[in-house]
PDB file of C-alpha atoms in Angstrom:
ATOM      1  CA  UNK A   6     -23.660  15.890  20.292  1.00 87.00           C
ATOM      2  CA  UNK A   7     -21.823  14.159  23.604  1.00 94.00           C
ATOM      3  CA  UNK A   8     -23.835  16.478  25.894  1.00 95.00           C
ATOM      4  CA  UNK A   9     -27.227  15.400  24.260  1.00 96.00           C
ATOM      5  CA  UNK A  10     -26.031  11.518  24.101  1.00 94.00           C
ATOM      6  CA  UNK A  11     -24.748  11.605  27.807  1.00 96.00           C
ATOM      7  CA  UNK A  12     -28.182  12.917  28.609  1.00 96.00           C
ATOM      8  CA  UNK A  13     -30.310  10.508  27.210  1.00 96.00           C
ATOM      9  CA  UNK A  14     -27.724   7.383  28.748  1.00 95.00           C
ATOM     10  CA  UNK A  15     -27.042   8.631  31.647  1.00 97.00           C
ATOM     11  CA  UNK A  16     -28.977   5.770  33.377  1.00 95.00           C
ATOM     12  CA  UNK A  17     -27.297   3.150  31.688  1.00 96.00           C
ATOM     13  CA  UNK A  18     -24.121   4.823  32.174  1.00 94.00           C
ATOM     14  CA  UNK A  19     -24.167   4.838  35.883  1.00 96.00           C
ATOM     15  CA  UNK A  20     -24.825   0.826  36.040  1.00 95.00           C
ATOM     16  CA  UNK A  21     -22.041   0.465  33.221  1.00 94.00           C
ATOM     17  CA  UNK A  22     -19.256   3.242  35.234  1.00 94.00           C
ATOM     18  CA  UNK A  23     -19.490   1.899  39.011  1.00 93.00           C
ATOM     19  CA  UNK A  24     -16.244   0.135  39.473  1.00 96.00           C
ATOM     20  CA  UNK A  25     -12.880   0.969  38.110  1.00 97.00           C
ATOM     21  CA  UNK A  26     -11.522  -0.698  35.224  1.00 94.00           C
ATOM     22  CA  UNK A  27      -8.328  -1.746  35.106  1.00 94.00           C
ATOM     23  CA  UNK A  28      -5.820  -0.230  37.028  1.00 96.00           C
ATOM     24  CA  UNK A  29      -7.278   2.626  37.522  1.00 97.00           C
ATOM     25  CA  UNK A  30      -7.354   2.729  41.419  1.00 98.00           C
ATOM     26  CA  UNK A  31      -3.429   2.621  41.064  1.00 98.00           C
ATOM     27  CA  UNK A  32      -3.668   5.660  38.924  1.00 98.00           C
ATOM     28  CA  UNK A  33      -5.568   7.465  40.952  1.00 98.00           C
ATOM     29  CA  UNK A  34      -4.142   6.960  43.891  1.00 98.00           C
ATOM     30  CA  UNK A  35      -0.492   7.954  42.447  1.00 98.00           C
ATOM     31  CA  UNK A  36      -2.565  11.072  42.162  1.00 98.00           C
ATOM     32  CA  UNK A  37      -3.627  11.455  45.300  1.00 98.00           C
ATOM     33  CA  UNK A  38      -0.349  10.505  46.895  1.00 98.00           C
ATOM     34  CA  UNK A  39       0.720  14.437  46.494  1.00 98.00           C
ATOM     35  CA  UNK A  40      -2.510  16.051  47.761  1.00 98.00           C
ATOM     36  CA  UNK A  41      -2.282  16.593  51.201  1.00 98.00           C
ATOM     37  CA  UNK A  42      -5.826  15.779  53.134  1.00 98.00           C
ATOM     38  CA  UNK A  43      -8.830  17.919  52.725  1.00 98.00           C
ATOM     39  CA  UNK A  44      -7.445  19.312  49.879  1.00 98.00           C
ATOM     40  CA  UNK A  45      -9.958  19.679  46.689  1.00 98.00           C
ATOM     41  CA  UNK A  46      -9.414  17.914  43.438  1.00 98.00           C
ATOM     42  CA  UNK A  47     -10.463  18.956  40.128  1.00 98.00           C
ATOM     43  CA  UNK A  48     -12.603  16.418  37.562  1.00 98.00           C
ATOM     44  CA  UNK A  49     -13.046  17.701  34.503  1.00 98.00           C
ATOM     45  CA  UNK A  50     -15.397  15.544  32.897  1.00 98.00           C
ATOM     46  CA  UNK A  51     -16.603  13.917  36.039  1.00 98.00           C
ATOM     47  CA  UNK A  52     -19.876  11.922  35.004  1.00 97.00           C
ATOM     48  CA  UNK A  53     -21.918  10.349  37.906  1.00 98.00           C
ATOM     49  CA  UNK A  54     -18.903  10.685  40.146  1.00 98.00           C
ATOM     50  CA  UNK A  55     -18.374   7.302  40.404  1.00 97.00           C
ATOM     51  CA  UNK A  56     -15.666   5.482  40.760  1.00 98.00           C
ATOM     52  CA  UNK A  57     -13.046   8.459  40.397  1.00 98.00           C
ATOM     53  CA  UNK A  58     -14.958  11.093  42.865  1.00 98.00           C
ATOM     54  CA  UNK A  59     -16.194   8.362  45.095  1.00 98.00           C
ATOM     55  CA  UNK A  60     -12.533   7.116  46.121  1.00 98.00           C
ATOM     56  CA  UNK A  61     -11.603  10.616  45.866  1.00 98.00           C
ATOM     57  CA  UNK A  62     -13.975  11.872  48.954  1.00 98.00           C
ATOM     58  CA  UNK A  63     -13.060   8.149  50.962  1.00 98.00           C
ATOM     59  CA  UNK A  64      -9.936   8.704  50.622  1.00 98.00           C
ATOM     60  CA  UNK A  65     -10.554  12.372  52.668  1.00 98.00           C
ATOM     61  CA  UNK A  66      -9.931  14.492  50.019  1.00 98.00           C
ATOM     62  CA  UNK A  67     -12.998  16.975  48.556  1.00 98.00           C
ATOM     63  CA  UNK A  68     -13.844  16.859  44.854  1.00 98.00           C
ATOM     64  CA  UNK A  69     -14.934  19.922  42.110  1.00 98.00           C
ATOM     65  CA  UNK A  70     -16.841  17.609  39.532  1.00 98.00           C
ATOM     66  CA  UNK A  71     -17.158  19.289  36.178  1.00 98.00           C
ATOM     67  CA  UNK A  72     -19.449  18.068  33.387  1.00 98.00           C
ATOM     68  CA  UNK A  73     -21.737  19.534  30.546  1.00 97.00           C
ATOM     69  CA  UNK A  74     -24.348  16.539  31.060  1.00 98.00           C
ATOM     70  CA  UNK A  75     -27.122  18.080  33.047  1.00 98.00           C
ATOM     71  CA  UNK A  76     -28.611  14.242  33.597  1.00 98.00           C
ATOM     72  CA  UNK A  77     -24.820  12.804  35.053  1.00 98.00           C
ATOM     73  CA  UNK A  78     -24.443  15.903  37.520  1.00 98.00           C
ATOM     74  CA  UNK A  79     -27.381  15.008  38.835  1.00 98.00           C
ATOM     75  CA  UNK A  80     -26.573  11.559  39.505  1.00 98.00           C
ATOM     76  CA  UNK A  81     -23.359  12.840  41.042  1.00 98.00           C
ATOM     77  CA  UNK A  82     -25.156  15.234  42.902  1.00 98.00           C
ATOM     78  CA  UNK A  83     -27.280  12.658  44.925  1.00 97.00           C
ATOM     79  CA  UNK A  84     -23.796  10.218  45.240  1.00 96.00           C
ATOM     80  CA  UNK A  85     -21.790  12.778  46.854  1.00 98.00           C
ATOM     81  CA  UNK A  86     -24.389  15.541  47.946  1.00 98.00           C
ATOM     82  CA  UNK A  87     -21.660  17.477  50.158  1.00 98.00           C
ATOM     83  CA  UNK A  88     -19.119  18.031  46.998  1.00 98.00           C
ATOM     84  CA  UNK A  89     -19.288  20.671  44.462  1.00 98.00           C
ATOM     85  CA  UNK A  90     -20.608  20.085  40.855  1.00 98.00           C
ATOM     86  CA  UNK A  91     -20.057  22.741  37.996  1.00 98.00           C
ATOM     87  CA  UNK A  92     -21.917  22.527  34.593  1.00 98.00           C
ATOM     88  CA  UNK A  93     -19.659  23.405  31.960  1.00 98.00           C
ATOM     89  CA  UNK A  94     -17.790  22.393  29.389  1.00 97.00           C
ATOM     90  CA  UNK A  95     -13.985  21.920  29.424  1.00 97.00           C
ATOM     91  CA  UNK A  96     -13.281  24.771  27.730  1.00 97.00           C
ATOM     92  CA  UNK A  97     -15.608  27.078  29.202  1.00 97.00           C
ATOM     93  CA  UNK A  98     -14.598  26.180  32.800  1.00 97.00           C
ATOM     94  CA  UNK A  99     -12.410  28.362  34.556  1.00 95.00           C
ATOM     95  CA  UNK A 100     -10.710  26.850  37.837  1.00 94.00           C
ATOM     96  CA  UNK A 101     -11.471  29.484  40.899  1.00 92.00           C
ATOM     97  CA  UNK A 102     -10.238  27.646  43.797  1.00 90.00           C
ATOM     98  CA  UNK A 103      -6.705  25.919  44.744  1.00 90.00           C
ATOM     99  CA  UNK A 104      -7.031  22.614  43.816  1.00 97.00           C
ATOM    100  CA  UNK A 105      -3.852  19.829  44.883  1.00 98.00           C
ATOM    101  CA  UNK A 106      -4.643  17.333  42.116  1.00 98.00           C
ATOM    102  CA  UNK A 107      -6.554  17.267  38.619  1.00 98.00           C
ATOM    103  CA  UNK A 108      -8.027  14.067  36.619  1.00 98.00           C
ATOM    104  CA  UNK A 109      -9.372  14.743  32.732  1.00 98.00           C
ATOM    105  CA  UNK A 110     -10.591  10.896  32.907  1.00 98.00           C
ATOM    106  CA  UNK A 111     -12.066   9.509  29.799  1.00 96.00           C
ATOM    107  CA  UNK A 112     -13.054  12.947  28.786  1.00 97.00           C
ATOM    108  CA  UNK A 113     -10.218  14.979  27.067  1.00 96.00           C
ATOM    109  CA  UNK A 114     -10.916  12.699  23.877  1.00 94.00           C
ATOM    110  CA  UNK A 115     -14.509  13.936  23.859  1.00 95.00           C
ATOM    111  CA  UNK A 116     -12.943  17.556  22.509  1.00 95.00           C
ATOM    112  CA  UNK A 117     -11.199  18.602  19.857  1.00 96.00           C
ATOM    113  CA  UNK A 118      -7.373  17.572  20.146  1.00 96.00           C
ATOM    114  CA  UNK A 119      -6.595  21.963  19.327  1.00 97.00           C
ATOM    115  CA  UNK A 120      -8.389  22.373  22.216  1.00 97.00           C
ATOM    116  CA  UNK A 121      -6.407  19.681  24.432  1.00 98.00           C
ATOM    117  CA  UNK A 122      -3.301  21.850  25.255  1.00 98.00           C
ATOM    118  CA  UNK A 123      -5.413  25.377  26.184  1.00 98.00           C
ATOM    119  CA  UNK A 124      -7.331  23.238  28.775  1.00 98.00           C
ATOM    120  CA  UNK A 125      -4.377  21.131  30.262  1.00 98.00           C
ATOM    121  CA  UNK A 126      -2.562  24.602  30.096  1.00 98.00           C
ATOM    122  CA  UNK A 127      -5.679  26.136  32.991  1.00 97.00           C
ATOM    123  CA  UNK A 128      -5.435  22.567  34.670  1.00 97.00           C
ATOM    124  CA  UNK A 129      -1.765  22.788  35.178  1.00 98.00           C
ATOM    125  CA  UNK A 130      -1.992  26.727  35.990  1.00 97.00           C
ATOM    126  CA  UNK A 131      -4.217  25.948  39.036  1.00 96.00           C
ATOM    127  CA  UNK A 132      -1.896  23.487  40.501  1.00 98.00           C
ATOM    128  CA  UNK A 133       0.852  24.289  42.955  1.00 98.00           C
ATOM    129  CA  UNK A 134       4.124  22.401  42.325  1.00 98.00           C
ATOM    130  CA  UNK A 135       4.519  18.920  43.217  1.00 98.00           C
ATOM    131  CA  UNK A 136       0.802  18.267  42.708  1.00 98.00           C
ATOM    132  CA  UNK A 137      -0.267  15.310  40.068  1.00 98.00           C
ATOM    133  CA  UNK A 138      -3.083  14.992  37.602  1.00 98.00           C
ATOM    134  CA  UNK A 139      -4.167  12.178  35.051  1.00 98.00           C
ATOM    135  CA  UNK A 140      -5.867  11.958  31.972  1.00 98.00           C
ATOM    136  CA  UNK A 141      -6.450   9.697  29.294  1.00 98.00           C
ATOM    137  CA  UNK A 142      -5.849  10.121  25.817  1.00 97.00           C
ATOM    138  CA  UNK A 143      -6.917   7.707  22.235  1.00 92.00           C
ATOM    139  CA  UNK A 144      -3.813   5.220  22.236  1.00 88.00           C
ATOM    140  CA  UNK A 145      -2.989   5.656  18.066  1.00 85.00           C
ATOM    141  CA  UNK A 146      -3.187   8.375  15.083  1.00 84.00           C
ATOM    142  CA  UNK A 147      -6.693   8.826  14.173  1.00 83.00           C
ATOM    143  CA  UNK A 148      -8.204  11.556  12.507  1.00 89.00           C
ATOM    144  CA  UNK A 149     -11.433  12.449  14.658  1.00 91.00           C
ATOM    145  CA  UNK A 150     -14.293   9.934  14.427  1.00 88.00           C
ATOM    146  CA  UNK A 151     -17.911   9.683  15.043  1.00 92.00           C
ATOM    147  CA  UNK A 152     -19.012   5.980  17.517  1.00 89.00           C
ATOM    148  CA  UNK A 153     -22.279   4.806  19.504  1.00 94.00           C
ATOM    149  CA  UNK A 154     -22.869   3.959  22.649  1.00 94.00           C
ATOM    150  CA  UNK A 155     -26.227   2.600  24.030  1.00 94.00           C
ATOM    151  CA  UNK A 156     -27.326   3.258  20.713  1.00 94.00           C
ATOM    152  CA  UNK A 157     -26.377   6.886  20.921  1.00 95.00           C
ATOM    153  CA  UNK A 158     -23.699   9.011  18.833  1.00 94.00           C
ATOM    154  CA  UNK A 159     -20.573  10.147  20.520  1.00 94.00           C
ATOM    155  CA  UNK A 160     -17.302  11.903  18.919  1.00 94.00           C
ATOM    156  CA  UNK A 161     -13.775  11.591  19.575  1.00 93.00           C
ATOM    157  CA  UNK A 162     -10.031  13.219  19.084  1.00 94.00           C
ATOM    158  CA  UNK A 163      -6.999  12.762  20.354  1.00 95.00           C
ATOM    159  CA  UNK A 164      -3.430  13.831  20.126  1.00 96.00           C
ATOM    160  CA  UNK A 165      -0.894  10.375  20.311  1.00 95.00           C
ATOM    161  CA  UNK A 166       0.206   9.515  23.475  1.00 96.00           C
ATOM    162  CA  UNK A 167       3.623  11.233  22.566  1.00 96.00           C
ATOM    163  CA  UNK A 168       1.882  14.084  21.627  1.00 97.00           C
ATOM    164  CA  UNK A 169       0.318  14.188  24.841  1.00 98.00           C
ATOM    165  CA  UNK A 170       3.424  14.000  26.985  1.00 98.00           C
ATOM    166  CA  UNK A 171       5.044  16.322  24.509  1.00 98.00           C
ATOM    167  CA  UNK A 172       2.504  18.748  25.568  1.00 98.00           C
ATOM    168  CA  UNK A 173       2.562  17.797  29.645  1.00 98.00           C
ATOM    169  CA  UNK A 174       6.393  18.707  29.343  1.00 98.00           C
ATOM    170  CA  UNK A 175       5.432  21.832  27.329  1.00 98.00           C
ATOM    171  CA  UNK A 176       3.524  22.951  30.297  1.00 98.00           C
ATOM    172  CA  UNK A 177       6.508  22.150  32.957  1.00 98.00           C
ATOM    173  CA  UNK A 178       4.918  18.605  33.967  1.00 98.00           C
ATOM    174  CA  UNK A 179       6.985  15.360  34.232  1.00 98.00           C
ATOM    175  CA  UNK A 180       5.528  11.791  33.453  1.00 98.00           C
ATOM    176  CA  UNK A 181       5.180   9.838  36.319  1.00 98.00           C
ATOM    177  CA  UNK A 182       2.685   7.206  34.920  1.00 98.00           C
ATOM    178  CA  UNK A 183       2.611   6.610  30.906  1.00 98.00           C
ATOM    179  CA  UNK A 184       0.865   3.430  29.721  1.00 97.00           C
ATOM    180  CA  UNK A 185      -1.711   1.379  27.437  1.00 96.00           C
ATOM    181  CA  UNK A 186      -4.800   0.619  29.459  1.00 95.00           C
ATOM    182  CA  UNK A 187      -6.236  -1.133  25.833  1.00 91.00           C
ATOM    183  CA  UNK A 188      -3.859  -1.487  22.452  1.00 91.00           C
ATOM    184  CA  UNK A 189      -5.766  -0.207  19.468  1.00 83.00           C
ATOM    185  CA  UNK A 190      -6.845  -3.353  17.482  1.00 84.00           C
ATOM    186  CA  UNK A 191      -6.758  -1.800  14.147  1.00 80.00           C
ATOM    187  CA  UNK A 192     -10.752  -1.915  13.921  1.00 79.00           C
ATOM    188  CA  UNK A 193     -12.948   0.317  16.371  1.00 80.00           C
ATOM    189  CA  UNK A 194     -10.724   0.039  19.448  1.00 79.00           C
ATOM    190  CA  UNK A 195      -8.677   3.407  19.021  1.00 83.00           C
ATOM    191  CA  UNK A 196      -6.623   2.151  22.017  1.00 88.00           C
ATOM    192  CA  UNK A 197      -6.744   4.521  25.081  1.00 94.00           C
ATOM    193  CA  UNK A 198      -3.547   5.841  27.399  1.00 97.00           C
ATOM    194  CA  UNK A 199      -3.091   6.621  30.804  1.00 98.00           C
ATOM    195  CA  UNK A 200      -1.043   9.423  32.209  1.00 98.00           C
ATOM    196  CA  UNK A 201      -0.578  10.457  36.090  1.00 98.00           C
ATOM    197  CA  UNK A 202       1.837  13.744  35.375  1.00 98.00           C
ATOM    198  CA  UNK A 203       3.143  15.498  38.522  1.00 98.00           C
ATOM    199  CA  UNK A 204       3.915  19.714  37.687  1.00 98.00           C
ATOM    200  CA  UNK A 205       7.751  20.126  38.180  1.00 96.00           C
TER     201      UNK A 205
END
């Protein structure tokens, strides 16, 4: 279902994901204040590249962008025409390279929450110690849901936010960053987490 949706927005979702949100910059560079430069960082569930990849590369690092949307790569692909783009799902993806860093940015909830742990369990395996990565996760207990957006159907699961960081400990990470970017509202709004995690 995402990979078909993502397809068919991806135009509209490149005007609507230029700029962070947030505080995201100040997540992302937490991240990137343990990867030396011109080392590569991972995105699993990179989009168009933009914002994330795009401060990535000016902030002289190199990016692996990872996505199952055939439509976003290519929109990546002719932002950032020098870094390397994988189609592939999360789960399928297999990391092949040293990477210093890892984000899983408004994509991990786009999976089922059994599969959360096996994928942050390759993530953290391809990181040497002392590197970071960051994810979001839903910010409440949900079972997993079906929403739109631009008209199109999406679906979502999480683990809590403690369950998350249960699991980043699990796999010999600390917490670094652990915070509400949005509360859930009780409504639609699930709420939605940040974590910047740094391997121990």
């Amino acid at each position: 279902m995402n990979r078909e949706s993502y397809n068919q927005i991806a135009p509209q979702w490149a005007a609507a994901r230029a700029t962070f949100f947030g505080r995201e910059r100040e997540y992302l560079d937490a991240m990137l204040a343990c990867a030396p430069a011109g080392s590569t960082i991972l995105d699993l569930g990179c989009g168009t590249g933009r914002p994330m990849a795009e401060h990535i590369v000016a902030q002289g690092r190199r990016v692996i962008g990872v996505d199952q949307s055939e439509a976003l790569l290519s929109i990546a692909r002719g932002n950032l025409p020098n870094e390397r783009w994988v189609l592939s799902t999360m789960q399928a993806f297999e990391p092949d390279q040293p990477c210093h860093g890892a984000l899983l940015w408004d994509s991990l909830f786009h999976v089922l929450r059994t599969e959360h742990e096996p994928i942050l369990r390759k993530v953290v395996g391809a990181l040497p110690v002392g590197a970071r990565l960051m994810l979001t996760v839903g910010g409440s207990a949900h079972p997993a849901f079906t929403d739109t957006m631009f008209g199109r159907p999406f679906s979502y699961d999480s683990n809590t936010p403690e369950e998350s960081e249960q699991i980043l400990a699990r796999l010999g990470c600390r917490i670094v960053i652990g915070e509400f970017m949005n509360l859930p509202d009780g409504g639609r709004d699930k709420g939605r987490y940040a974590i910047v995690a740094e391997k121990a």
